[in-house]
XYZ file of N, CA and C in Angstrom:
549
model
N 129.923 106.530 69.931
C 130.270 105.134 70.092
C 131.777 104.927 70.066
N 132.476 105.682 69.209
C 133.926 105.552 69.136
C 134.592 105.960 70.444
N 134.066 106.990 71.089
C 134.644 107.471 72.347
C 134.487 106.457 73.475
N 133.506 105.553 73.362
C 133.234 104.594 74.436
C 133.788 103.202 74.145
N 134.570 103.031 73.067
C 135.124 101.717 72.758
C 136.010 101.238 73.890
N 135.781 99.986 74.289
C 136.581 99.390 75.348
C 136.153 99.790 76.753
N 135.123 100.612 76.883
C 134.640 101.041 78.198
C 133.306 100.359 78.506
N 133.000 100.270 79.779
C 131.732 99.661 80.189
C 130.582 100.653 79.964
N 129.597 100.227 79.192
C 128.424 101.043 78.870
C 127.308 100.669 79.835
N 126.678 101.679 80.422
C 125.527 101.427 81.295
C 124.307 102.164 80.746
N 123.159 101.608 81.021
C 121.897 102.227 80.631
C 121.036 102.370 81.871
N 120.589 103.576 82.122
C 119.717 103.885 83.264
C 118.388 104.411 82.750
N 117.303 103.858 83.258
C 115.970 104.378 82.960
C 115.280 104.608 84.298
N 114.883 105.848 84.552
C 114.170 106.185 85.787
C 112.774 106.650 85.416
N 111.785 105.856 85.824
C 110.398 106.176 85.508
C 109.813 107.053 86.606
N 109.134 108.099 86.204
C 108.443 108.969 87.161
C 107.054 108.403 87.446
N 106.489 108.821 88.556
C 105.138 108.394 88.925
C 104.146 108.887 87.868
N 103.224 108.031 87.422
C 102.226 108.472 86.441
C 101.347 109.597 86.999
N 100.915 110.483 86.104
C 99.970 111.539 86.470
C 98.706 111.289 85.661
N 97.574 111.168 86.364
C 96.312 110.851 85.698
C 95.258 111.876 86.103
N 94.478 112.298 85.119
C 93.352 113.202 85.360
C 92.158 112.655 84.587
N 90.975 112.965 85.065
C 89.809 112.483 84.342
C 88.517 112.936 84.969
N 87.454 112.427 84.415
C 86.125 112.693 84.937
C 85.443 111.343 85.103
N 84.678 111.192 86.192
C 84.015 109.905 86.419
C 82.531 110.103 86.702
N 81.789 109.097 86.298
C 80.343 109.076 86.468
C 79.963 107.768 87.131
N 79.002 107.829 88.054
C 78.502 106.620 88.696
C 76.989 106.566 88.538
N 76.500 105.381 88.230
C 75.064 105.151 88.167
C 74.712 104.244 89.337
N 73.891 104.769 90.264
C 73.477 103.998 91.437
C 72.414 102.982 91.047
N 72.723 101.703 91.253
C 71.748 100.643 91.015
C 70.826 100.495 92.219
N 71.422 100.598 93.414
C 70.675 100.575 94.682
C 71.269 101.662 95.565
N 70.806 101.736 96.809
C 71.345 102.713 97.755
C 72.830 102.478 98.019
N 73.294 101.245 97.886
C 74.680 100.904 98.197
C 75.531 100.517 96.986
N 74.928 100.023 95.933
C 75.671 99.477 94.804
C 75.604 100.403 93.594
N 76.764 100.608 92.953
C 76.807 101.458 91.768
C 77.806 100.939 90.748
N 77.615 101.351 89.501
C 78.589 101.066 88.456
C 79.077 102.401 87.909
N 80.312 102.422 87.487
C 80.868 103.695 87.052
C 81.733 103.570 85.823
N 81.927 104.701 85.173
C 82.805 104.801 84.023
C 83.291 106.244 83.934
N 83.887 106.592 82.844
C 84.384 107.951 82.672
C 85.398 108.007 81.564
N 86.261 108.987 81.660
C 87.318 109.191 80.680
C 88.546 109.672 81.437
N 89.711 109.102 81.112
C 90.936 109.503 81.813
C 92.051 109.825 80.823
N 92.964 110.663 81.284
C 94.180 110.983 80.550
C 95.350 110.660 81.479
N 96.352 109.950 80.966
C 97.521 109.596 81.762
C 98.783 110.060 81.058
N 99.681 110.676 81.835
C 100.982 111.133 81.331
C 102.065 110.302 82.014
N 102.847 109.574 81.202
C 103.983 108.810 81.723
C 105.258 109.461 81.220
N 106.244 109.577 82.086
C 107.533 110.110 81.639
C 108.667 109.343 82.299
N 109.784 109.272 81.587
C 110.959 108.543 82.063
C 112.208 109.316 81.669
N 113.212 109.290 82.539
C 114.521 109.862 82.236
C 115.420 108.726 81.760
N 116.153 108.964 80.667
C 116.980 107.938 80.041
C 118.429 108.396 79.982
N 119.361 107.455 80.210
C 120.781 107.758 80.068
C 121.495 106.469 79.678
N 122.325 106.543 78.626
C 123.058 105.365 78.171
C 124.443 105.790 77.711
N 125.474 105.110 78.233
C 126.851 105.401 77.846
C 127.787 105.271 79.024
N 128.848 106.089 79.016
C 129.797 106.121 80.131
C 129.600 107.432 80.889
N 130.452 107.686 81.859
C 130.303 108.905 82.667
C 130.508 110.184 81.867
N 131.358 110.159 80.837
C 131.662 111.393 80.096
C 131.090 111.432 78.677
N 130.737 110.270 78.121
C 130.191 110.198 76.762
C 128.894 109.387 76.807
N 127.764 110.062 76.612
C 126.489 109.344 76.771
C 125.360 110.041 76.010
N 124.273 109.294 75.883
C 123.005 109.827 75.391
C 122.162 110.092 76.626
N 121.493 111.219 76.671
C 120.623 111.549 77.794
C 119.313 112.084 77.239
N 118.206 111.687 77.853
C 116.943 112.166 77.315
C 115.752 111.901 78.202
N 114.588 112.201 77.626
C 113.323 112.011 78.326
C 112.317 111.390 77.358
N 111.609 110.393 77.849
C 110.528 109.766 77.089
C 109.205 110.186 77.706
N 108.262 110.626 76.884
C 106.923 110.949 77.376
C 105.902 110.154 76.573
N 104.909 109.634 77.280
C 103.825 108.865 76.674
C 102.501 109.440 77.153
N 101.527 109.508 76.269
C 100.209 110.040 76.584
C 99.157 108.965 76.296
N 98.323 108.689 77.292
C 97.289 107.664 77.176
C 95.910 108.273 77.424
N 94.918 107.769 76.710
C 93.518 108.092 76.971
C 92.850 106.776 77.338
N 92.046 106.791 78.412
C 91.463 105.545 78.886
C 90.021 105.650 79.312
N 89.399 104.475 79.423
C 88.023 104.356 79.895
C 88.000 103.334 81.032
N 87.641 103.770 82.247
C 87.515 102.829 83.356
C 86.101 102.241 83.410
N 85.993 101.067 83.957
C 84.696 100.454 84.244
C 84.805 99.879 85.647
N 83.979 100.389 86.580
C 84.088 99.991 87.981
C 82.734 99.626 88.573
N 82.813 98.854 89.641
C 81.649 98.580 90.484
C 82.021 99.061 91.879
N 81.081 99.705 92.555
C 81.368 100.218 93.898
C 80.259 99.810 94.867
N 80.665 99.682 96.132
C 79.734 99.314 97.190
C 79.918 100.293 98.339
N 78.854 100.982 98.724
C 78.891 101.942 99.827
C 78.832 101.173 101.144
N 79.889 101.296 101.929
C 79.985 100.547 103.186
C 79.280 101.280 104.312
N 79.559 102.562 104.454
C 78.988 103.368 105.538
C 78.552 104.708 104.963
N 77.395 105.203 105.407
C 76.919 106.516 104.969
C 76.524 107.316 106.213
N 77.056 108.562 106.303
C 76.716 109.457 107.399
C 76.042 110.697 106.831
N 75.090 111.180 107.505
C 74.416 112.454 107.198
C 73.931 112.557 105.746
N 73.767 111.465 105.066
C 73.311 111.406 103.673
C 74.246 112.126 102.696
N 75.339 112.666 103.172
C 76.259 113.395 102.292
C 77.660 112.785 102.264
N 78.048 112.065 103.288
C 79.397 111.541 103.408
C 79.332 110.014 103.444
N 80.118 109.359 102.618
C 80.123 107.902 102.682
C 81.492 107.314 102.366
N 81.687 106.106 102.874
C 82.894 105.318 102.667
C 82.508 104.151 101.769
N 83.340 103.847 100.780
C 82.986 102.804 99.826
C 84.222 102.011 99.405
N 83.973 100.883 98.797
C 85.022 100.062 98.186
C 84.648 99.880 96.718
N 85.646 99.811 95.855
C 85.357 99.632 94.436
C 86.443 98.792 93.771
N 86.095 98.255 92.635
C 87.040 97.471 91.847
C 86.633 97.520 90.395
N 87.579 97.286 89.517
C 87.235 97.308 88.104
C 88.435 97.182 87.196
N 88.232 97.616 85.961
C 89.276 97.559 84.944
C 89.467 98.946 84.330
N 90.625 99.137 83.733
C 90.909 100.365 82.987
C 91.539 99.954 81.666
N 90.965 100.423 80.576
C 91.501 100.182 79.241
C 92.018 101.522 78.724
N 93.318 101.562 78.381
C 93.939 102.794 77.911
C 94.590 102.563 76.546
N 94.646 103.611 75.752
C 95.310 103.573 74.454
C 96.385 104.650 74.434
N 97.600 104.274 74.082
C 98.664 105.259 73.911
C 98.338 106.053 72.648
N 98.158 107.352 72.788
C 97.785 108.185 71.643
C 98.968 108.954 71.070
N 100.024 109.139 71.859
C 101.241 109.755 71.331
C 102.401 109.513 72.282
N 103.585 109.625 71.738
C 104.789 109.452 72.528
C 105.966 110.083 71.823
N 106.963 110.482 72.607
C 108.132 111.155 72.041
C 109.334 110.880 72.935
N 110.497 110.806 72.295
C 111.762 110.717 73.022
C 112.620 111.897 72.579
N 113.077 112.689 73.549
C 114.005 113.795 73.297
C 115.382 113.356 73.783
N 116.378 113.339 72.879
C 117.725 112.889 73.197
C 118.724 114.018 73.068
N 119.739 113.985 73.904
C 120.897 114.863 73.760
C 122.142 114.005 73.763
N 123.090 114.294 72.867
C 124.359 113.577 72.804
C 125.385 114.380 73.590
N 126.009 113.747 74.559
C 126.967 114.436 75.423
C 128.341 113.808 75.234
N 129.326 114.646 74.831
C 130.716 114.216 74.684
C 131.574 115.073 75.594
N 132.364 114.432 76.424
C 133.204 115.133 77.407
C 132.383 116.130 78.217
N 131.199 115.701 78.621
C 130.271 116.478 79.445
C 129.765 117.754 78.769
N 129.829 117.839 77.438
C 129.276 118.960 76.674
C 128.194 118.423 75.742
N 127.012 119.035 75.793
C 125.936 118.613 74.908
C 126.282 119.021 73.486
N 126.343 118.030 72.594
C 126.760 118.277 71.221
C 125.575 118.449 70.270
N 124.569 117.632 70.443
C 123.458 117.643 69.502
C 122.223 117.104 70.220
N 121.077 117.616 69.831
C 119.829 117.133 70.417
C 118.872 116.770 69.286
N 118.043 115.772 69.538
C 117.042 115.392 68.549
C 115.794 114.905 69.254
N 114.715 114.945 68.524
C 113.426 114.501 69.041
C 112.871 113.472 68.071
N 112.358 112.386 68.617
C 111.830 111.319 67.770
C 110.485 110.876 68.313
N 109.500 110.808 67.438
C 108.189 110.318 67.827
C 108.202 108.810 67.998
N 107.358 108.315 68.881
C 107.214 106.875 69.094
C 106.033 106.412 68.254
N 106.322 105.524 67.307
C 105.290 105.070 66.377
C 104.367 104.018 66.981
N 104.885 103.224 67.898
C 104.097 102.150 68.492
C 103.059 102.753 69.435
N 101.800 102.363 69.284
C 100.698 102.905 70.099
C 99.921 101.740 70.736
N 100.471 101.138 71.792
C 99.841 99.947 72.365
C 98.601 100.255 73.207
N 97.778 99.226 73.382
C 96.671 99.248 74.336
C 97.223 98.805 75.678
N 96.741 99.399 76.765
C 97.182 99.033 78.114
C 95.961 98.636 78.933
N 95.999 97.446 79.537
C 94.900 96.947 80.367
C 95.380 96.834 81.805
N 94.494 97.173 82.756
C 94.825 97.034 84.172
C 93.576 96.682 84.964
N 93.799 96.058 86.128
C 92.724 95.807 87.084
C 93.014 96.651 88.311
N 91.955 97.115 88.984
C 92.105 98.082 90.068
C 91.183 97.750 91.228
N 91.632 98.064 92.434
C 90.807 97.957 93.630
C 91.111 99.172 94.509
N 90.088 99.717 95.160
C 90.305 100.895 96.002
C 89.245 100.980 97.089
N 89.540 101.813 98.062
C 88.587 102.182 99.105
C 88.596 103.707 99.131
N 87.438 104.310 99.297
C 87.426 105.758 99.226
C 86.407 106.397 100.126
N 86.504 107.721 100.194
C 85.524 108.536 100.909
C 84.995 109.566 99.926
N 83.711 109.875 100.042
C 83.104 110.855 99.150
C 82.180 111.752 99.953
N 82.248 113.048 99.632
C 81.325 114.015 100.206
C 80.481 114.560 99.068
N 79.163 114.405 99.189
C 78.242 114.858 98.146
C 77.751 116.271 98.458
N 78.007 117.190 97.536
C 77.476 118.543 97.663
C 75.978 118.553 97.375
N 75.596 117.776 96.373
C 74.191 117.601 96.009
C 73.974 116.103 95.807
N 72.774 115.717 95.426
C 72.515 114.301 95.167
C 73.289 113.782 93.956
N 73.764 114.673 93.105
C 74.429 114.204 91.891
C 75.888 114.648 91.735
N 76.425 115.486 92.633
C 77.812 115.959 92.507
C 78.518 115.830 93.854
N 79.696 115.188 93.811
C 80.482 115.033 95.029
C 81.965 115.047 94.730
N 82.764 115.208 95.784
C 84.214 115.106 95.662
C 84.651 113.832 96.366
N 85.725 113.239 95.881
C 86.164 111.977 96.458
C 87.680 111.899 96.545
N 88.134 111.015 97.424
C 89.548 110.650 97.529
C 89.571 109.144 97.746
N 90.351 108.440 96.905
C 90.393 106.989 97.026
C 91.789 106.437 96.790
N 92.438 105.994 97.861
C 93.694 105.268 97.679
C 93.373 103.886 97.126
N 94.267 103.376 96.278
C 94.002 102.071 95.687
C 95.254 101.388 95.182
N 95.040 100.216 94.598
C 96.104 99.425 93.995
C 95.692 99.080 92.567
N 96.684 98.969 91.705
C 96.441 98.613 90.309
C 97.486 97.612 89.862
N 97.070 96.727 88.974
C 98.009 95.810 88.345
C 97.902 95.999 86.839
N 99.034 96.300 86.187
C 99.084 96.573 84.755
C 99.642 95.355 84.019
N 98.888 94.856 83.049
C 99.318 93.714 82.254
C 100.312 94.169 81.187
N 101.228 93.272 80.806
C 102.216 93.589 79.778
C 101.490 93.888 78.471
N 101.807 95.024 77.860
C 101.124 95.438 76.629
C 101.728 94.825 75.369
N 102.803 94.051 75.496
C 103.413 93.389 74.355
C 104.253 94.285 73.469
N 104.438 95.538 73.847
C 105.217 96.471 73.024
C 106.681 96.483 73.469
N 107.508 97.169 72.693
C 108.932 97.340 73.013
C 109.169 98.576 73.871
N 108.135 99.330 74.181
C 108.272 100.593 74.915
C 108.466 100.311 76.406
N 109.570 100.837 76.962
C 109.788 100.727 78.406
C 108.983 101.811 79.106
N 108.281 101.424 80.181
C 107.557 102.400 80.995
C 107.408 101.834 82.397
N 106.862 102.625 83.289
C 106.732 102.215 84.687
C 105.817 101.008 84.842
N 104.843 100.858 83.944
C 103.915 99.723 84.043
C 104.633 98.395 83.814
N 105.697 98.388 83.028
C 106.466 97.162 82.806
C 107.455 96.914 83.936
N 108.079 98.000 84.409
C 109.055 97.849 85.486
C 108.381 97.491 86.808
N 107.247 98.132 87.081
C 106.501 97.905 88.324
C 105.021 97.740 87.978
N 104.613 96.535 87.580
C 103.210 96.357 87.169
C 102.218 96.551 88.318
N 102.657 96.345 89.543
C 101.805 96.547 90.715
C 102.070 97.945 91.254
N 101.055 98.818 91.243
C 101.226 100.214 91.647
C 100.211 100.625 92.694
N 100.638 101.473 93.606
C 99.735 102.140 94.539
C 99.376 103.491 93.943
N 98.146 103.950 94.159
C 97.750 105.234 93.592
C 96.780 105.942 94.522
N 96.579 107.210 94.256
C 95.607 108.023 94.980
C 94.837 108.822 93.943
N 93.553 108.559 93.848
C 92.690 109.301 92.938
C 91.879 110.307 93.742
N 91.834 111.540 93.274
C 91.073 112.611 93.898
C 90.341 113.320 92.782
N 89.066 113.650 93.018
C 88.357 114.347 91.948
C 86.896 114.616 92.239
N 86.206 114.941 91.183
C 84.766 115.224 91.236
C 84.046 114.064 90.576
N 82.970 113.616 91.193
C 82.193 112.507 90.641
C 80.747 112.946 90.461
N 80.194 112.596 89.309
C 78.780 112.854 89.006
C 78.033 111.546 89.179
N 76.946 111.579 89.961
C 76.185 110.367 90.282
C 74.755 110.511 89.784
N 74.258 109.433 89.186
C 72.901 109.403 88.658
C 72.194 108.149 89.157
N 70.898 108.095 88.998
C 70.142 106.888 89.331
C 69.578 106.910 90.731
N 69.168 105.729 91.167
C 68.504 105.415 92.448
C 68.435 106.577 93.383
């Protein structure tokens, strides 16, 4: 702080695209209509820098979320009983289960000291989602899917900066294996 007295201090936060993995299950109510749920894991990371060009703090923030989606889907077109196009919408409830900030202190472009600090705040994150997708079923109960979609993330009320606050409206692409039961 002493080295930066009288100088303009800037703070930069660059959020990386979220990475999400999970497993999903769908229960077919009818030939076209289904409800789904599952379990997801989301990794959020951000690069942080605060100070001047030669004297600054630099670091990385990582957040880990576990979530449960609830969706409804409608099969629009089905070919060969194995391939279908569908639309879906729903909600995702996630809980931040851990977070950490790793900082390095840089003076005259030399890293002087590094520290790691856990993030104590563990907010709930709510979002609404809509997507259209294609699925190929290997069997009546197992298929692979790809679904581009949009999500809107509500403010979680915490002090933690993340991509959901900077850009609450996000485009995403989900790819994975889906287990289907019912009808």
